[in-house]
CSV table of C-alpha atoms in Angstrom, one decimal:
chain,number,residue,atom,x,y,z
O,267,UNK,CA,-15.9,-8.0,2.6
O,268,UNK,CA,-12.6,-6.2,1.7
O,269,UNK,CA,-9.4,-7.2,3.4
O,270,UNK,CA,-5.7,-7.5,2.9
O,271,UNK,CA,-3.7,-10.4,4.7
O,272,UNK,CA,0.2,-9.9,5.3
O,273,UNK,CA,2.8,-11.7,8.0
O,274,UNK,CA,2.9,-10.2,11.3
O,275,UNK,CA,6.8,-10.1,11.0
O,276,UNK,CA,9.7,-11.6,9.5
O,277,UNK,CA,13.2,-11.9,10.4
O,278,UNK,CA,16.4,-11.9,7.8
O,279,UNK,CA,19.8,-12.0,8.0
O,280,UNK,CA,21.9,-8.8,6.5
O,281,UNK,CA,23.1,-8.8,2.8
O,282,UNK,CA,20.5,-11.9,2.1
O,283,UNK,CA,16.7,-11.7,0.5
O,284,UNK,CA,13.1,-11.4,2.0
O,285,UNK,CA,10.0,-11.6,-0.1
O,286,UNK,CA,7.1,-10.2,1.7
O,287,UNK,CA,3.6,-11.3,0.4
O,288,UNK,CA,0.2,-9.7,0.6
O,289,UNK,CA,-3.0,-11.0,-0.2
O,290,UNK,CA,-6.2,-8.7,-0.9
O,291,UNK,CA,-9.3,-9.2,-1.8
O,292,UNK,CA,-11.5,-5.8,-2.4
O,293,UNK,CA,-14.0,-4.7,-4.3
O,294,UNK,CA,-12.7,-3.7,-7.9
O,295,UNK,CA,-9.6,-3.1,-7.8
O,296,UNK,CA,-7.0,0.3,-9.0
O,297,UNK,CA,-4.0,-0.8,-8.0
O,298,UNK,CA,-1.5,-2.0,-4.6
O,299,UNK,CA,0.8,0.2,-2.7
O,300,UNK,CA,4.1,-1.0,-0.9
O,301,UNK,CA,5.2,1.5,2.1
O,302,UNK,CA,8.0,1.5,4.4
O,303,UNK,CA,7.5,3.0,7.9
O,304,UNK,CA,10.4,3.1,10.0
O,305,UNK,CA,9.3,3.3,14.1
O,306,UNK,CA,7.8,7.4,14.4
O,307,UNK,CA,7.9,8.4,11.0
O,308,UNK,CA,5.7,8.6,8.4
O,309,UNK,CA,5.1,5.6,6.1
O,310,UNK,CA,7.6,6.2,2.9
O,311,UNK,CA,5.9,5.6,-0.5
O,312,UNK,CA,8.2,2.2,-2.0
O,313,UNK,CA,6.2,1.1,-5.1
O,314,UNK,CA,2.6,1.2,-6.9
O,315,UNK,CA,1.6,-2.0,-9.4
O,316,UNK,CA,-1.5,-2.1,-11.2
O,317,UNK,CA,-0.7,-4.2,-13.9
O,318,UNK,CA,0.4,-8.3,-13.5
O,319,UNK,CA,3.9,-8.3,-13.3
O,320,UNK,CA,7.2,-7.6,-11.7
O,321,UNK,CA,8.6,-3.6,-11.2
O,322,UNK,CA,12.0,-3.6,-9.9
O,323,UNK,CA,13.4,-0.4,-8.2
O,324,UNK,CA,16.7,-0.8,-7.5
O,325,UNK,CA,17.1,-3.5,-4.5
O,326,UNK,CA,13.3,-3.4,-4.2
O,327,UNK,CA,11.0,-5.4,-6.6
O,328,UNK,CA,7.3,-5.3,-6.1
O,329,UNK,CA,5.3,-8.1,-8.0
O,330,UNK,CA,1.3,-7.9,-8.5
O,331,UNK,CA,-1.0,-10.8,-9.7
O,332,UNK,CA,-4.5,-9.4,-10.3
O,333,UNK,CA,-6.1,-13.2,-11.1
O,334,UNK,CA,-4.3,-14.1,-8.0
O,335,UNK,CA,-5.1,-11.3,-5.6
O,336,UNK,CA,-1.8,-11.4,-5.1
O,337,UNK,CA,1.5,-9.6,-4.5
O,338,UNK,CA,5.3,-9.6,-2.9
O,339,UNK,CA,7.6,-6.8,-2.2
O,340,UNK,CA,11.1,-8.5,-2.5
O,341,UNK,CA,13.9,-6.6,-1.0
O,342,UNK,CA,17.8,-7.6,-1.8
O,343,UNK,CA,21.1,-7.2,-0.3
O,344,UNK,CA,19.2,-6.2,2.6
O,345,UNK,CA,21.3,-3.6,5.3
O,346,UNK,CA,20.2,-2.9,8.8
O,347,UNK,CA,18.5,0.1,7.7
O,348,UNK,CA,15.8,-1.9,6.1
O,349,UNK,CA,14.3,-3.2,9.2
O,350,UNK,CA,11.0,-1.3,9.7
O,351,UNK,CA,7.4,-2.1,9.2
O,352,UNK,CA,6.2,-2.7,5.6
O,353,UNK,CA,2.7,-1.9,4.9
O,354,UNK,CA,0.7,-3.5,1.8
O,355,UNK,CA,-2.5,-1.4,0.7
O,356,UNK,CA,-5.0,-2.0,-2.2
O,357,UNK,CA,-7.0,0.8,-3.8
O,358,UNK,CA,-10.4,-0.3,-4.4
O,359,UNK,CA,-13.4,1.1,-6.9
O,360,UNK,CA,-14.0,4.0,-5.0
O,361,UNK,CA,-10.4,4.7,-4.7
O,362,UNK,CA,-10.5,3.9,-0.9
O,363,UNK,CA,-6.9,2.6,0.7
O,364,UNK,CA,-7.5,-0.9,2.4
O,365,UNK,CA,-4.9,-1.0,4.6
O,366,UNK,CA,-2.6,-4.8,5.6
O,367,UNK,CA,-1.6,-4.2,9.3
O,368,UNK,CA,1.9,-4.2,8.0
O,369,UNK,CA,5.3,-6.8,8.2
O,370,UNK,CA,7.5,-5.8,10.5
O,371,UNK,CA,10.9,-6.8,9.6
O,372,UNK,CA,13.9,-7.5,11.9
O,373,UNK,CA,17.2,-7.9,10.4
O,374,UNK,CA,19.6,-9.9,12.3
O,375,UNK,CA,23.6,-8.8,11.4
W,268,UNK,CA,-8.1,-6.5,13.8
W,269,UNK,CA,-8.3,-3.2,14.7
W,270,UNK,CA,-10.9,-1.0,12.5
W,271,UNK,CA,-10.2,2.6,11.4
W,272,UNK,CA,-13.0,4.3,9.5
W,273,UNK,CA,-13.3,7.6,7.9
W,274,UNK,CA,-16.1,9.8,6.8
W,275,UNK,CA,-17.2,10.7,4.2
W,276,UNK,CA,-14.7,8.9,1.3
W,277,UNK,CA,-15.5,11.9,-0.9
W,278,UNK,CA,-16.1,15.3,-0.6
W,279,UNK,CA,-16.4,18.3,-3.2
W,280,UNK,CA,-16.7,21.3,-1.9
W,281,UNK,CA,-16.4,25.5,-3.0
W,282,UNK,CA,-13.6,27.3,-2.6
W,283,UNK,CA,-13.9,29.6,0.5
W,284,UNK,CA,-15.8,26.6,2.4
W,285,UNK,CA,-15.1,24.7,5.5
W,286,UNK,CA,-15.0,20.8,5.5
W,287,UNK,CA,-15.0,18.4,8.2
W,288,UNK,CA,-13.1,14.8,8.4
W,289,UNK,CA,-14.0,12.1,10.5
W,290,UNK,CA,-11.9,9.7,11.8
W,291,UNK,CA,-12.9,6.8,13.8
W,292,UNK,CA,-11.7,3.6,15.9
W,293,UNK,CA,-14.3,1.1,15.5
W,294,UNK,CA,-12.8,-1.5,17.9
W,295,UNK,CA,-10.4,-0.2,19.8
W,296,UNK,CA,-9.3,2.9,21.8
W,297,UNK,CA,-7.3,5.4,20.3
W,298,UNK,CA,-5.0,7.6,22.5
W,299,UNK,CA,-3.4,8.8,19.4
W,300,UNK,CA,-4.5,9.6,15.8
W,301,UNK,CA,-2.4,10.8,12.8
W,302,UNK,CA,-3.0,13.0,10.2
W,303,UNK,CA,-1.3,12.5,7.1
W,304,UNK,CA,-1.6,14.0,3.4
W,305,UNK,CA,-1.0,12.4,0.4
W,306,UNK,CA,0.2,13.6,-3.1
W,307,UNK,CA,-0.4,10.2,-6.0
W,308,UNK,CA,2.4,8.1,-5.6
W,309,UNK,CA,4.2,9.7,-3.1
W,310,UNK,CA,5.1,8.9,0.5
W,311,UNK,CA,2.3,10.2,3.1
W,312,UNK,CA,3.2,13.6,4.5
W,313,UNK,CA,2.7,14.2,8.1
W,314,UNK,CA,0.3,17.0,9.4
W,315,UNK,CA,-0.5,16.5,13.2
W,316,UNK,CA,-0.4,14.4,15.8
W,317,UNK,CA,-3.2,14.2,18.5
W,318,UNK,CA,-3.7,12.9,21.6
W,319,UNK,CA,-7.2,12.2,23.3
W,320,UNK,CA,-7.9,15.4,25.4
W,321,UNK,CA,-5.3,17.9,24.6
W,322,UNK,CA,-4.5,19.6,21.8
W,323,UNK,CA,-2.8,18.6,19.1
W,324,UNK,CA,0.8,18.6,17.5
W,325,UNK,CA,1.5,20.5,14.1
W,326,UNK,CA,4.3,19.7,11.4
W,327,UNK,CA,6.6,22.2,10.4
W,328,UNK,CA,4.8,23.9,7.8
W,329,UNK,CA,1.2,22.8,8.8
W,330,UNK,CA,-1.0,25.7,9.3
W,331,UNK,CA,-3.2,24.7,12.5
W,332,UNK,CA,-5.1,27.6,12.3
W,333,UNK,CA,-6.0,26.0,8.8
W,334,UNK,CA,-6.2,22.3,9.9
W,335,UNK,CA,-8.0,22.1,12.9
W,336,UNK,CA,-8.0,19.0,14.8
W,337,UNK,CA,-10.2,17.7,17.5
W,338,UNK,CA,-9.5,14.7,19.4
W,339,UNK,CA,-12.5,15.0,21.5
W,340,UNK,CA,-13.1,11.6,22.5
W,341,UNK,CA,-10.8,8.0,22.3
W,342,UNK,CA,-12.7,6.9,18.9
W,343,UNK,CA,-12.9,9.9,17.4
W,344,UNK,CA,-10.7,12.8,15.9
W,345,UNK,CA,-11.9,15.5,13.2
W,346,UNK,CA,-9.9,17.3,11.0
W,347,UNK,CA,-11.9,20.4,9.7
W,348,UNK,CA,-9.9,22.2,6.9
W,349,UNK,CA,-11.2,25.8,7.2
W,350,UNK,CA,-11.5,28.3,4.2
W,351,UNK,CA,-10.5,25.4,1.7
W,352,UNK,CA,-8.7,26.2,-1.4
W,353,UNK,CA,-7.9,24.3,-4.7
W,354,UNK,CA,-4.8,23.6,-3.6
W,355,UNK,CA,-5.8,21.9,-0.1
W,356,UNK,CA,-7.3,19.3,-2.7
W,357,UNK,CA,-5.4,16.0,-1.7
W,358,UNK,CA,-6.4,13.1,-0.1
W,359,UNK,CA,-6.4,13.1,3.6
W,360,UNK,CA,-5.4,9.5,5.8
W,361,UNK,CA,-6.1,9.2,9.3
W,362,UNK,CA,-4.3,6.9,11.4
W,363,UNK,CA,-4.8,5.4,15.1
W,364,UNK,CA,-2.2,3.9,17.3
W,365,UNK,CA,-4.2,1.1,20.3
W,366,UNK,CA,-2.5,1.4,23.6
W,367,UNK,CA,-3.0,-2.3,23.8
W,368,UNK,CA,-0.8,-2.8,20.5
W,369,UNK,CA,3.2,-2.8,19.9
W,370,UNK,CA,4.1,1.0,20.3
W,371,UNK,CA,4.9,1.5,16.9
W,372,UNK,CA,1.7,-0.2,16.0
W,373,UNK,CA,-0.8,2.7,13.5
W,374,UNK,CA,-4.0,1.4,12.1
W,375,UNK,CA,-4.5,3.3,8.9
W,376,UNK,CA,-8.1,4.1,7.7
W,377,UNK,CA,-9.4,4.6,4.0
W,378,UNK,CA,-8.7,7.8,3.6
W,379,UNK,CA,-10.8,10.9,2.1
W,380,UNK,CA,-10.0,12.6,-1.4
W,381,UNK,CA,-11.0,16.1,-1.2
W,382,UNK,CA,-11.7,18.3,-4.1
W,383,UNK,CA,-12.0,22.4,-3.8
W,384,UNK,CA,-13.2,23.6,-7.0
């Protein structure tokens, strides 16, 4: 079956660094979405990987490991304003979004 | 965890024709379902909200004579995109929010990729 695993929630202190991880396992594969949804808004597009490696974007970094069915979004310097919910999806063959149930992240002053 | 399906994955339709989405709840009740639109690599776009039983809530800029959306039951919403035009092609992502779940709580589902040729 397809699925995507990610933490229930994480808590981080403000100005430090939080690596969230997501693991997926779907059949074939075109590529993992990071979103940010802040409580009653719509989920804010925050990074697309398809090939191994790390993309950085500014104090956000999202790392993919195909082999590994693997990736991270790691967020730095983190303010307040970053706590929300942060939602991993994979793409698979038919170009199908399979959903993680999302991180919600709390960050403590 | 909570299941949210969507039918069909794909549709191609003509230009002038209606087309109809289905969004479901496989496990759970559904007392709210989202519709949201979404452009490659971009954020998803809002359309409507609904809410089992009455109608539903429109975006700024959402035609709802254009987007019609039933909630008619709590495992089911449709979106029916009505006189569809090349540029309603997009792919479409339904969402569901569980009463029993944290409030802020949406189960996404697969989504459907339209094409109007």
């Amino acid at each position: 079956g397809q699925n995507i695993d990610q933490p229930t929630e994480m808590t981080a202190t403000e100005g430090a660094i939080v690596q969230i991880n997501c693991t997926y396992q779907t059949s074939g594969f075109n590529g993992l979405f990071w979103y940010q949804q802040h409580a009653g808004e719509a989920p804010t597009f925050l990074s697309y990987n398809v090939l191994d490696g790390l993309e950085e974007k500014g104090r956000f970094s999202s790392f993919l490991s195909r082999s590994k069915g693997y990736s991270y979004l790691l967020l730095k310097e983190l303010q307040m304003k970053d706590s929300a919910s942060y939602l991993c999806a994979a793409m698979d063959s038919n170009y199908q979004l399979i959903w993680g149930a999302g991180t919600k992240l709390i960050i403590k002053p | 965890g909570a299941v949210v399906s969507q039918h069909p994955s794909w549709v191609i339709c003509k230009s002038g024709t209606s087309v109809k989405i289905e969004c479901r709840s496989l496990d759970f009740q559904a007392t709210t379902m989202f519709w949201y639109r979404q452009f490659p690599k971009q954020s998803l776009m809002l359309m409507a909200t609904s809410n089992e039983g009455s109608k539903a809530t429109y975006e700024q800029g959402v035609e709802k004579d254009k987007f019609l959306i039933n909630h008619a039951s709590l495992t089911l919403s449709t979106l029916t995109v009505t006189s569809a035009h090349p540029e309603d092609s997009s792919f479409y992502i339904c969402s569901a929010r569980s009463p029993l779940a944290d409030t802020d709580t949406q189960y996404f589902g697969p989504g459907t990729r339209l094409t109007v040729l």
